[in-house]
Coordinates of C-alpha atoms in Angstrom, one line a residue:
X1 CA 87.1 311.4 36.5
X2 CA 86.1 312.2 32.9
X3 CA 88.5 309.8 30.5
X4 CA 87.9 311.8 27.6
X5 CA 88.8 315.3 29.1
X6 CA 90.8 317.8 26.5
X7 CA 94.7 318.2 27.0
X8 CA 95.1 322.3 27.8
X9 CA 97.6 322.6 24.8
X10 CA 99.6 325.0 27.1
X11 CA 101.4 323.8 30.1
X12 CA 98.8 321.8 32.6
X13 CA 98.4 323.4 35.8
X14 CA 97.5 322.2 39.5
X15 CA 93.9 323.3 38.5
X16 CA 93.6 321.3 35.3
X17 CA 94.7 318.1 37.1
X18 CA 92.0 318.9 39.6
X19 CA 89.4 319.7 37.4
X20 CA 89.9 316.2 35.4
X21 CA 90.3 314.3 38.8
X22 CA 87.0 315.8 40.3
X23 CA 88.7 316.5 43.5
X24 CA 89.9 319.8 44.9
X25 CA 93.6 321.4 43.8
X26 CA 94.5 320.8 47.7
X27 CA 94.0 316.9 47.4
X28 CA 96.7 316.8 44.3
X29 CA 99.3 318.8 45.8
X30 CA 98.8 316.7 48.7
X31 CA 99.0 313.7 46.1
X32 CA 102.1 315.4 44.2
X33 CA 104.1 316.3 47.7
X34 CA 103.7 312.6 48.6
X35 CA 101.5 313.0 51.8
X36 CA 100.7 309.7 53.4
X37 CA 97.4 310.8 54.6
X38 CA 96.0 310.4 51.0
X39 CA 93.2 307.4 50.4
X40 CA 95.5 305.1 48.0
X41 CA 91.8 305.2 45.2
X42 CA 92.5 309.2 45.5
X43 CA 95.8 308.5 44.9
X44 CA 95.3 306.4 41.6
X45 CA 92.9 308.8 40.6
X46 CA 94.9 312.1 40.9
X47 CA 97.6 309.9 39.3
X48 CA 95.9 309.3 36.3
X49 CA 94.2 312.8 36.0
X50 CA 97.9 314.3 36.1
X51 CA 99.1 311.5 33.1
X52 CA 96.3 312.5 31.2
X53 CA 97.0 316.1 31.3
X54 CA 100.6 315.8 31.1
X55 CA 100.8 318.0 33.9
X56 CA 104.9 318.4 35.0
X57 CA 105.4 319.6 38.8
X58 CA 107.3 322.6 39.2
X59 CA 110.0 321.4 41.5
X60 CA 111.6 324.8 42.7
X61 CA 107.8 325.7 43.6
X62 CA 107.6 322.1 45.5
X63 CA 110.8 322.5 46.7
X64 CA 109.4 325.9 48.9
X65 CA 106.6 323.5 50.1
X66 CA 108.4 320.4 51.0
X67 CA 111.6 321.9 51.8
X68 CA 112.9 318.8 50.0
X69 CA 115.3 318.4 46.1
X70 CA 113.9 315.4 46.0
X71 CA 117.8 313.8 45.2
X72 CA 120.4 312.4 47.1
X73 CA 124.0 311.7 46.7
X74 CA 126.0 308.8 46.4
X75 CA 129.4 309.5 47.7
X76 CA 131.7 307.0 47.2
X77 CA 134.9 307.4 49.4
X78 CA 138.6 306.3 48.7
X79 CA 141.7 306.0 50.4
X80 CA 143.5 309.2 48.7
X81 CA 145.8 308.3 45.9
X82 CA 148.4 305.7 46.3
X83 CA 151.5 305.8 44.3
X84 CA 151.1 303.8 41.2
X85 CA 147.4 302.6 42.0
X86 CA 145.2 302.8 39.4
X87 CA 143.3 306.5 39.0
X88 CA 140.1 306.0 41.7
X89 CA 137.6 306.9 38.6
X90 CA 139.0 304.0 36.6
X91 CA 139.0 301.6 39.8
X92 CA 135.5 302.8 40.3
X93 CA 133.9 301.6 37.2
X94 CA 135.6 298.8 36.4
X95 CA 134.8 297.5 39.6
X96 CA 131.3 295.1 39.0
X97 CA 130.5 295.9 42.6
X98 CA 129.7 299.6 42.3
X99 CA 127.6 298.8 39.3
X100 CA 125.4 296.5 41.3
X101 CA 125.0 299.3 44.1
X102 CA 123.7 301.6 41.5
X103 CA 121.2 299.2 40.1
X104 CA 119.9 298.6 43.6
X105 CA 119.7 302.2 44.5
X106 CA 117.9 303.1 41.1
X107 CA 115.3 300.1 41.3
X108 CA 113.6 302.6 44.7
X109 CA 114.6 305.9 44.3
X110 CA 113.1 305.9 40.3
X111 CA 109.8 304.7 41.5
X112 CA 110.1 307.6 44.4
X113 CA 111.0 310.0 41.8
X114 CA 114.1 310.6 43.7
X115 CA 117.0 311.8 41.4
X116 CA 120.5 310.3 42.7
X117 CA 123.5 311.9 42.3
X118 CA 127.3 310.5 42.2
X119 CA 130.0 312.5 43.9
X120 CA 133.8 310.9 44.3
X121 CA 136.0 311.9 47.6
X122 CA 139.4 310.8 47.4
X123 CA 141.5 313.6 49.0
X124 CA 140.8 316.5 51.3
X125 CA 140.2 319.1 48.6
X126 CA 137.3 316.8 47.1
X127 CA 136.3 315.9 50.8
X128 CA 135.9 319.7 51.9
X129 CA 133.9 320.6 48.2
X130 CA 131.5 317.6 49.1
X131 CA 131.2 318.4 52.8
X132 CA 130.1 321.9 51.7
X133 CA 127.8 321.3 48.8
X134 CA 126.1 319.2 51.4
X135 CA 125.6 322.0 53.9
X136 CA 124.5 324.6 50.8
X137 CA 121.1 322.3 51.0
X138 CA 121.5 320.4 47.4
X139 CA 120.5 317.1 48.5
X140 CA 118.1 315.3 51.0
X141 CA 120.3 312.7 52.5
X142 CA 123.6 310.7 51.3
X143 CA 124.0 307.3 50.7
X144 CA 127.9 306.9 51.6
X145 CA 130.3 304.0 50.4
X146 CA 133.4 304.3 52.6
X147 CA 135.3 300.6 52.9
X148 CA 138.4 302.3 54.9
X149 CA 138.2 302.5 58.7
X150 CA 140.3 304.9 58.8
X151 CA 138.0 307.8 56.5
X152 CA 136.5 310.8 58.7
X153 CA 133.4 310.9 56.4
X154 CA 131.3 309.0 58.6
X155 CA 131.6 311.3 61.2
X156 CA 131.8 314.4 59.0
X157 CA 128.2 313.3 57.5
X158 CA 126.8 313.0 60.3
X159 CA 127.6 316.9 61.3
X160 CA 126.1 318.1 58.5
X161 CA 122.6 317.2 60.5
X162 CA 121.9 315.1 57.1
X163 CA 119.7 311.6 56.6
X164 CA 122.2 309.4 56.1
X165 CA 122.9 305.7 55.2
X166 CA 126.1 303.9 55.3
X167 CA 127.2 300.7 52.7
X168 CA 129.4 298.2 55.3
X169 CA 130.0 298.9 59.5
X170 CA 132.5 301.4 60.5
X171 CA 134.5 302.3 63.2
X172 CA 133.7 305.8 62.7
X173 CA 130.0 305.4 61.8
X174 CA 128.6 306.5 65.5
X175 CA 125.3 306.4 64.7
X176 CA 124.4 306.5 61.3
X177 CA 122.4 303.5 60.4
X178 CA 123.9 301.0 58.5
X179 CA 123.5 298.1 55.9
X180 CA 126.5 294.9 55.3
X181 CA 126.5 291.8 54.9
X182 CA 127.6 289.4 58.0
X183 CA 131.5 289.6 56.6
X184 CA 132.2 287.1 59.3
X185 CA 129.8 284.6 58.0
X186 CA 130.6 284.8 54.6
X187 CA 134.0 283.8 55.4
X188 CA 133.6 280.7 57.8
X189 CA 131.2 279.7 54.5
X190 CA 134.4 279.8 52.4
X191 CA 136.4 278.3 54.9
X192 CA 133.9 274.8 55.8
X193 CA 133.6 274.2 52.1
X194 CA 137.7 273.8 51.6
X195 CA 137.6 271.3 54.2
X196 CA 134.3 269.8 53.2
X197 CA 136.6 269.1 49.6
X198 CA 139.3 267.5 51.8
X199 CA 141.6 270.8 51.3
X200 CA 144.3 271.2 54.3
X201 CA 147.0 273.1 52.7
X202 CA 145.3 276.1 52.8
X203 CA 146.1 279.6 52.1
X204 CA 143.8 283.0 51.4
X205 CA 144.2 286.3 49.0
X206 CA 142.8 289.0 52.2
X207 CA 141.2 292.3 51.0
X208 CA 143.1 295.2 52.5
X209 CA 144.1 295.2 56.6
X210 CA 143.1 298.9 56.5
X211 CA 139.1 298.3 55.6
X212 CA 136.8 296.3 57.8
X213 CA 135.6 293.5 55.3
X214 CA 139.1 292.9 54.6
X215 CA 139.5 292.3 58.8
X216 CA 136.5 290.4 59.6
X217 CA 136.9 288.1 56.4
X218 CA 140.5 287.0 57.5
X219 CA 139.6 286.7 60.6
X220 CA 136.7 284.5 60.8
X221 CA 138.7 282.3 57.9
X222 CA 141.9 281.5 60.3
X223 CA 139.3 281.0 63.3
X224 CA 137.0 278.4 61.0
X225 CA 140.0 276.7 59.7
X226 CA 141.3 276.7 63.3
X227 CA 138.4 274.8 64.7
X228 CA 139.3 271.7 62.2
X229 CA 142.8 271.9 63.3
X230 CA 144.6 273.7 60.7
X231 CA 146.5 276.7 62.5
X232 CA 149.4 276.6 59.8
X233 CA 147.2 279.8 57.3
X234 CA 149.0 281.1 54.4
X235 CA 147.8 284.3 53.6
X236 CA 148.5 287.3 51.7
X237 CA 147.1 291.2 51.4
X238 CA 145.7 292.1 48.1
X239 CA 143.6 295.2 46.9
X240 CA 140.4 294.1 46.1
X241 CA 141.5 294.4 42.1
X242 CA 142.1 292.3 39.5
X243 CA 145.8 293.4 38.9
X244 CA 146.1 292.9 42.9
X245 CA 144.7 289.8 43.0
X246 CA 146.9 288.2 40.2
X247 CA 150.2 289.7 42.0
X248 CA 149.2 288.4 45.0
X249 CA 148.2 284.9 44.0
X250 CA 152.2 285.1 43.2
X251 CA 153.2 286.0 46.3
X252 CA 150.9 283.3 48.3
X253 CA 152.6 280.5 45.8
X254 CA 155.7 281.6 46.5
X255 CA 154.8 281.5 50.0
X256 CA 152.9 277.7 50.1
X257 CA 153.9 276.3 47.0
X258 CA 151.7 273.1 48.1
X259 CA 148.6 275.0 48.1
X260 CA 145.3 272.9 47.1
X261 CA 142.6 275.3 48.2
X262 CA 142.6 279.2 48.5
X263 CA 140.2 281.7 49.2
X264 CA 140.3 284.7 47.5
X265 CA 138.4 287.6 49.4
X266 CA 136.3 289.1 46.3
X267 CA 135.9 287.9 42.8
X268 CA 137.6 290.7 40.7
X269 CA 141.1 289.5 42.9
X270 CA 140.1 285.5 41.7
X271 CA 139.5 286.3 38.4
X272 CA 143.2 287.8 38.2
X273 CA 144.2 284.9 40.4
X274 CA 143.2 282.2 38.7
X275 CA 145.7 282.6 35.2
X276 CA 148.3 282.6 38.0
X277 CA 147.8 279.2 39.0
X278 CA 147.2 277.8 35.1
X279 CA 150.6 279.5 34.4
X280 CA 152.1 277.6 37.1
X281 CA 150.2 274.5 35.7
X282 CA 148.3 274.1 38.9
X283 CA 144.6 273.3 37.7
X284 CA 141.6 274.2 39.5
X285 CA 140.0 272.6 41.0
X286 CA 141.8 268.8 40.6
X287 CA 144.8 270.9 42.5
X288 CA 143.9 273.8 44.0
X289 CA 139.8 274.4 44.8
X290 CA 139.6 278.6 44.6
X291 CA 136.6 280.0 46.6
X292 CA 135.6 283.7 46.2
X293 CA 133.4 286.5 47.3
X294 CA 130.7 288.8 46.2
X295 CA 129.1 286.7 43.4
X296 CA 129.4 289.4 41.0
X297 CA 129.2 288.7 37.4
X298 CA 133.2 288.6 37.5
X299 CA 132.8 285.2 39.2
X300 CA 130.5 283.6 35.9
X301 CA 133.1 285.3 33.4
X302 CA 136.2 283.3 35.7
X303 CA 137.7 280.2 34.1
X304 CA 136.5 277.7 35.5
X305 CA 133.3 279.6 36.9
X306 CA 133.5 280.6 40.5
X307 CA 132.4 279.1 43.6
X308 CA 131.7 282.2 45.6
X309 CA 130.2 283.7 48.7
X310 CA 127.3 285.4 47.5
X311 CA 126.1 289.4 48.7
X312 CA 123.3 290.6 47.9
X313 CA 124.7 293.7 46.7
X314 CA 121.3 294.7 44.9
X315 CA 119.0 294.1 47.5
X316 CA 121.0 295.3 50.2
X317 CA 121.4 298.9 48.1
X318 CA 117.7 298.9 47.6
X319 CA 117.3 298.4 51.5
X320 CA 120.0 301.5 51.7
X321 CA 117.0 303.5 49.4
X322 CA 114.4 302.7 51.9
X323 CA 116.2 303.5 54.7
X324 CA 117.1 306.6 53.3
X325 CA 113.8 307.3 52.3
X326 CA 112.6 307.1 56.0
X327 CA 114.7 309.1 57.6
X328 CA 114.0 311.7 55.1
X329 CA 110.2 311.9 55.2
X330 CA 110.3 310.7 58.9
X331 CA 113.1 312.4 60.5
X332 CA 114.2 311.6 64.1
X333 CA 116.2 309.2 65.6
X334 CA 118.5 307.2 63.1
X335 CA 116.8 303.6 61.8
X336 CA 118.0 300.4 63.0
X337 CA 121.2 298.8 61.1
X338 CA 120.4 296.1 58.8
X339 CA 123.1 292.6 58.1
X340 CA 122.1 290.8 55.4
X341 CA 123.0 287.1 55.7
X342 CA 125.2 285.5 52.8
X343 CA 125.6 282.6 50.9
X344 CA 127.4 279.9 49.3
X345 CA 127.3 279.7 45.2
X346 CA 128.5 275.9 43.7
X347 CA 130.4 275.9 40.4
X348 CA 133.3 274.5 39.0
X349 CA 136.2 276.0 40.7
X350 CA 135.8 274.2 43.8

């Protein structure tokens, strides 16, 4: 490759990049449509020719090549609209969860050169629009964040004959490949380190009965507390919010007024929990030890700092990207599901 090679002052072509490369215009659209047959030194070379020249694929040209947009969509998928819930938009980013699934998305797809687009279901109008923009050929695959058991998306997806990737197990996923954390795990986490503290007047703030993680969680937290003899659980629904989770923290004390630990099912719900209990001069943690979930960066900004169940929301999103990726320059048989073990973060509130 010559370093020094002019810049064409009009618009580099495929033959430009070639000539500056010293390899034939075959070998970089072969580089440029991402063939895996390329030697990786080619690859760096070709690389560099087309930085040098500045040379910008025309994507509707590789498009007729590939048969590929070279984007995907996020679709994130509500319950639709409960009267006098906050607007799904607003829940949506204010929520430090979906933030964190972005970031891992975007830290594979940018490098892949993968654009991503974000697309919001929440009713059967927005469901039909999405189901047919994804049939018109727009996208490559979807990355779909559904939390309610109940949503047909899953299975709607998965007609479209579309690469697709689910966030969390459903019981309407069939066989689209998944990736979640082991809900189950995360819980009995929350639950040994209450009694570790000496806590046995227990109660928990649940996520929603109608989604899966707000199941399993419950679940596995009455069976762990079971197994060191306390069957008497206190427990209340809330929403995964931080409105919800301060309404609910009233309801559980209203419920177990003798309450010295409590696990509260994500950290937006404990950081609207834990005011409750200082206005009822209950301190945490000398009288009530609070444990959370999701290590998000609502569980530093909590007073006293949260002791959480960590995700890894990032890395788990990023293995979403790759999994994506797969399918949609390998297509066949679904990949395997992937669980991502959790863990348990120390700080002050318990």
């Amino acid at each position: 490759m010559t370093a020094d090679a002019p810049v064409p002052t009009r618009p580099a072509t495929l033959e430009d990049v070639a000539r500056v490369a010293g390899v034939s215009r075959a070998t970089v659209s072969r580089v440029i449509n991402g063939a895996p047959t390329v030697d990786p030194g080619l690859r760096g070379i070709v690389e560099e020719a087309i930085a040098a020249t500045r040379y910008v694929p025309n994507r509707a040209a590789r498009s007729l090549v590939t048969r590929r947009t070279d984007s995907i969509a996020l679709v994130v998928s509500e319950q639709e609209q409960r009267s006098g819930a906050t607007p799904f938009v607003g829940r949506m980013f204010t929520d430090p969860y979906f933030g964190r699934v972005v970031s891992g998305l975007l830290e594979v797809l940018r490098p892949a050169g993968v654009q991503m687009m974000l697309m919001l279901v929440d009713d059967e109008t927005s469901r039909g629009q999405l189901l047919s923009y994804l049939r018109q050929g727009h996208v490559d695959g979807v990355v779909l964040v559904s939390s309610h058991g109940s949503d047909p998306l899953p299975q709607l997806i998965t007609g479209t004959g579309l690469p697709a990737v689910l966030s969390g197990r459903s019981s309407r996923s069939g066989r689209l490949t998944y990736v979640e954390v082991d809900q189950r795990a995360g819980a009995e986490l929350a639950a040994e380190h209450l009694v570790s503290l000496g806590r046995r007047r227990i109660g928990t703030v649940t996520g929603p009965q109608d989604m899966p993680a707000g199941q399993e969680r419950l679940a596995a937290f009455r069976s762990a507390l079971a197994r060191h003899g306390i069957d008497d659980l206190a427990w209340v629904e809330g929403d995964f919010t931080h409105v919800g989770g301060a309404a609910a923290m009233k309801r559980l004390l209203a419920r177990r007024p003798d309450l010295d630990g409590v696990f509260v099912a994500s950290d937006l719900m404990a950081m609207g929990a834990l005011p409750v209990l200082s206005r009822e001069g209950r301190r945490v943690p000398e009288d009530v030890a609070v444990v959370g979930f999701d290590d998000s960066n609502a569980a530093q900004a909590c007073d006293p700092p949260l002791t959480t169940v960590r995700q890894p929301v990032e890395e788990m999103s990023s293995e979403m990207a790759r999994l994506l990726l797969r399918q949609i320059r390998e297509p066949g048989d679904p990949l395997p599901s992937v669980v991502f073990h959790p863990s348990l973060v120390l700080r002050e509130s318990a």
